[in-house]
Amino acid sequence: QVKLQQSGAELVKPGASVKLSCKTSGYTFSTSYMSWFKQIPGQSIEWIGMIYAGDGGTGYNQKFKGKATLTVDTSSSTAYMDLSSLTTEDSAVYFCARHYGGYPFDYWGQGVMVTVSS
Amino acid sequence: DIQMTQSPASLSASLGETVSIECLASEDIYNNLAWYQQKPGKSPQLLIYYASSLQDGVPSRFSGSGSGTQYSLKINSLESEDAATYFCLQDSEYPWTFGGGTKLELK
């Protein structure tokens, strides 16, 4: 069955960077897209950007350009998101979710809490 | 960016009742509208895509309708497991955007 397993919770200091992972199984990773999302608890969801696992092509929400960098490792069927220059505003739950062209996000990771605090 | 205005922000209903949740897009999204259910501490689950197509495995008491800028999610015969927050998503134009959410409480 399709699974997206995200890395564990992170506590990071302001100004630091963090790399989140999303390890997939149960489907052909290289023919799919992976998107990433930010959700502050109790609030709505923001789309950060997406990456096509086949060639690493990316598309970002302008709001997150310079903040997030998406990559994939097809050998391990894993997607990554680097978040840089973290501030307290970046404290949130981050999700990954699979999708295909013309079809919305059908499988999601369990989410990972990132807390930015000194 | 396309703004998605979702209403109501919260509602309370009894078991067996029928409820509707609305989403209004700031421009035509050509039926590129999905609905998600999210329970506390969990990831969103896809219910409806392309405005009215039921995702595999989702109970038929969930249905979606609408066109242009106005869309709705209807839940018939509410069950206790339907207590959750519901979000609409437009995937018509980048950046994809979500509605503010509707928290459904069961009395």
XYZ file of C-alpha atoms in Angstrom:
225
model
C 0.000 0.000 0.000
C 1.040 3.599 -0.534
C 2.942 5.088 2.395
C 4.609 8.443 2.994
C 6.726 8.408 6.151
C 8.038 11.741 7.373
C 10.996 12.338 9.645
C 10.581 13.210 13.314
C 9.853 16.462 15.098
C 12.526 19.164 15.002
C 13.513 21.829 17.507
C 15.820 24.355 15.867
C 17.292 27.729 16.732
C 16.454 30.925 14.884
C 18.692 31.444 11.873
C 19.360 27.748 11.454
C 18.230 25.430 8.660
C 16.450 22.102 8.764
C 16.002 19.312 6.223
C 12.765 17.335 6.341
C 12.343 13.987 4.641
C 9.396 12.084 3.209
C 10.169 8.442 2.445
C 7.708 6.770 0.123
C 6.761 3.190 -0.689
C 4.033 1.271 -2.471
C 4.002 3.162 -5.765
C 6.251 4.305 -8.606
C 7.947 7.334 -7.101
C 9.620 8.523 -10.291
C 6.353 9.110 -12.169
C 4.724 11.239 -9.493
C 4.850 14.690 -7.991
C 5.402 15.552 -4.360
C 4.082 18.718 -2.790
C 4.860 20.199 0.605
C 2.561 22.152 2.895
C 2.698 24.308 6.009
C 0.011 24.317 8.663
C 0.160 26.305 11.851
C -1.934 24.351 14.401
C -5.528 25.578 14.388
C -5.109 27.341 11.059
C -5.529 26.561 7.386
C -3.014 24.946 5.049
C -0.536 26.643 2.724
C 0.966 25.035 -0.360
C 4.743 25.547 -0.380
C 5.706 23.982 -3.673
C 6.075 20.801 -5.666
C 8.685 18.646 -7.322
C 8.413 16.116 -10.126
C 10.353 13.048 -9.030
C 11.085 12.056 -12.621
C 13.406 14.947 -13.368
C 13.557 17.054 -10.210
C 11.684 19.924 -11.803
C 10.195 22.250 -9.204
C 7.517 24.895 -8.789
C 7.181 27.119 -5.748
C 4.623 29.350 -4.138
C 6.219 32.787 -4.459
C 5.719 33.247 -0.716
C 8.161 30.413 0.009
C 10.815 31.097 -2.627
C 14.130 31.460 -0.857
C 12.716 29.779 2.239
C 12.109 26.234 0.940
C 14.157 24.064 -1.419
C 12.719 20.802 -2.678
C 14.783 17.830 -3.809
C 14.314 14.103 -4.380
C 16.462 10.978 -4.202
C 14.934 8.494 -6.610
C 17.269 5.717 -5.448
C 15.550 5.739 -2.044
C 12.150 7.080 -3.213
C 12.508 9.955 -0.779
C 11.582 13.603 -1.095
C 13.252 16.345 0.917
C 12.502 19.911 1.866
C 15.183 22.271 3.160
C 13.956 25.227 5.177
C 16.516 27.979 5.646
C 17.020 31.052 7.835
C 14.336 29.870 10.206
C 12.356 32.290 12.338
C 9.569 31.757 14.845
C 7.144 32.364 11.939
C 8.316 29.042 10.469
C 7.138 27.070 13.490
C 4.421 24.821 12.084
C 3.498 21.314 11.005
C 4.838 20.437 7.579
C 3.261 17.781 5.393
C 4.280 16.072 2.179
C 1.661 14.721 -0.213
C 1.753 12.778 -3.444
C -0.076 13.820 -6.577
C -0.207 13.338 -10.314
C -0.825 15.860 -13.040
C -4.453 16.954 -13.073
C -5.290 15.152 -9.852
C -5.106 16.511 -6.317
C -3.117 15.259 -3.351
C -4.350 11.768 -2.505
C -1.779 10.396 -0.044
C -0.190 12.466 2.706
C 2.617 11.999 5.163
C 1.778 12.086 8.851
C 3.243 15.572 9.249
C 6.224 16.816 11.214
C 6.260 19.578 13.797
C 9.058 22.098 13.416
C 9.572 24.390 16.388
C 11.887 27.369 16.028
C 12.997 28.596 19.431
C 16.145 29.827 21.105
C -3.488 34.402 -5.912
C -6.993 32.910 -5.935
C -8.718 33.469 -2.601
C -10.968 30.709 -1.282
C -13.612 31.923 1.157
C -15.107 29.046 3.099
C -18.272 29.183 5.192
C -19.309 28.663 7.850
C -16.153 28.670 9.948
C -17.820 26.282 12.343
C -21.085 24.430 12.710
C -22.732 22.096 15.133
C -25.116 19.384 14.001
C -26.756 16.244 15.317
C -26.232 12.667 14.274
C -28.307 11.835 11.214
C -28.598 15.441 10.053
C -27.465 16.806 6.707
C -25.020 19.721 6.490
C -23.488 21.798 3.713
C -20.219 23.692 3.565
C -19.574 26.362 0.956
C -16.472 27.627 -0.806
C -16.375 30.772 -2.890
C -13.422 31.347 -5.192
C -12.255 34.839 -6.102
C -12.343 33.825 -9.770
C -13.536 30.967 -11.949
C -11.687 27.758 -11.052
C -13.374 25.569 -13.677
C -14.384 22.801 -11.255
C -10.779 22.342 -10.105
C -11.932 22.062 -6.514
C -11.221 19.367 -3.950
C -12.505 18.782 -0.438
C -10.456 17.400 2.431
C -11.303 16.152 5.909
C -8.774 16.621 8.690
C -9.027 15.250 12.210
C -6.912 16.632 15.069
C -3.286 15.593 14.838
C -3.834 13.848 11.510
C -3.105 14.629 7.890
C -5.883 15.719 5.500
C -7.863 13.002 3.713
C -9.166 13.552 0.182
C -12.953 13.293 -0.058
C -13.953 14.898 -3.351
C -11.994 16.006 -6.416
C -12.913 17.887 -9.556
C -15.828 19.398 -7.613
C -18.031 16.305 -7.552
C -15.984 13.115 -8.006
C -15.936 10.877 -4.949
C -12.498 9.588 -3.973
C -12.227 5.798 -3.732
C -13.170 4.513 -0.300
C -15.056 7.641 0.764
C -18.629 6.999 1.966
C -21.368 7.975 -0.467
C -22.956 10.267 2.139
C -20.318 12.805 1.031
C -21.049 14.695 -2.166
C -19.751 17.785 -3.916
C -21.303 20.196 -6.350
C -20.799 23.590 -7.906
C -19.234 25.372 -10.815
C -17.521 28.611 -11.692
C -16.723 30.304 -8.394
C -19.213 28.590 -6.063
C -18.839 25.090 -4.646
C -20.307 23.073 -1.833
C -19.742 19.909 0.139
C -22.787 18.079 1.459
C -22.702 15.443 4.146
C -25.857 13.364 4.517
C -26.856 11.364 7.593
C -24.054 12.604 9.822
C -22.137 9.986 11.755
C -19.929 10.527 14.803
C -16.774 9.914 12.742
C -17.597 12.963 10.593
C -16.548 15.330 13.390
C -13.534 17.038 11.823
C -12.350 20.152 10.045
C -13.079 20.367 6.337
C -11.025 22.327 3.812
C -11.577 23.164 0.184
C -8.632 23.411 -2.198
C -8.412 25.016 -5.609
C -5.904 23.418 -7.947
C -6.843 25.460 -10.968
C -4.048 27.993 -10.778
C -0.714 28.299 -8.996
C -0.263 28.830 -6.157
C -2.828 26.272 -5.111
C -4.830 27.659 -2.204
C -7.037 26.327 0.561
C -10.115 27.704 2.203
C -9.964 28.728 5.839
C -11.630 25.546 7.045
C -14.944 24.547 8.628
C -14.943 22.845 11.998
C -17.831 20.421 12.264
C -18.919 19.456 15.740
C -21.414 16.698 16.458
C -23.923 17.407 19.195
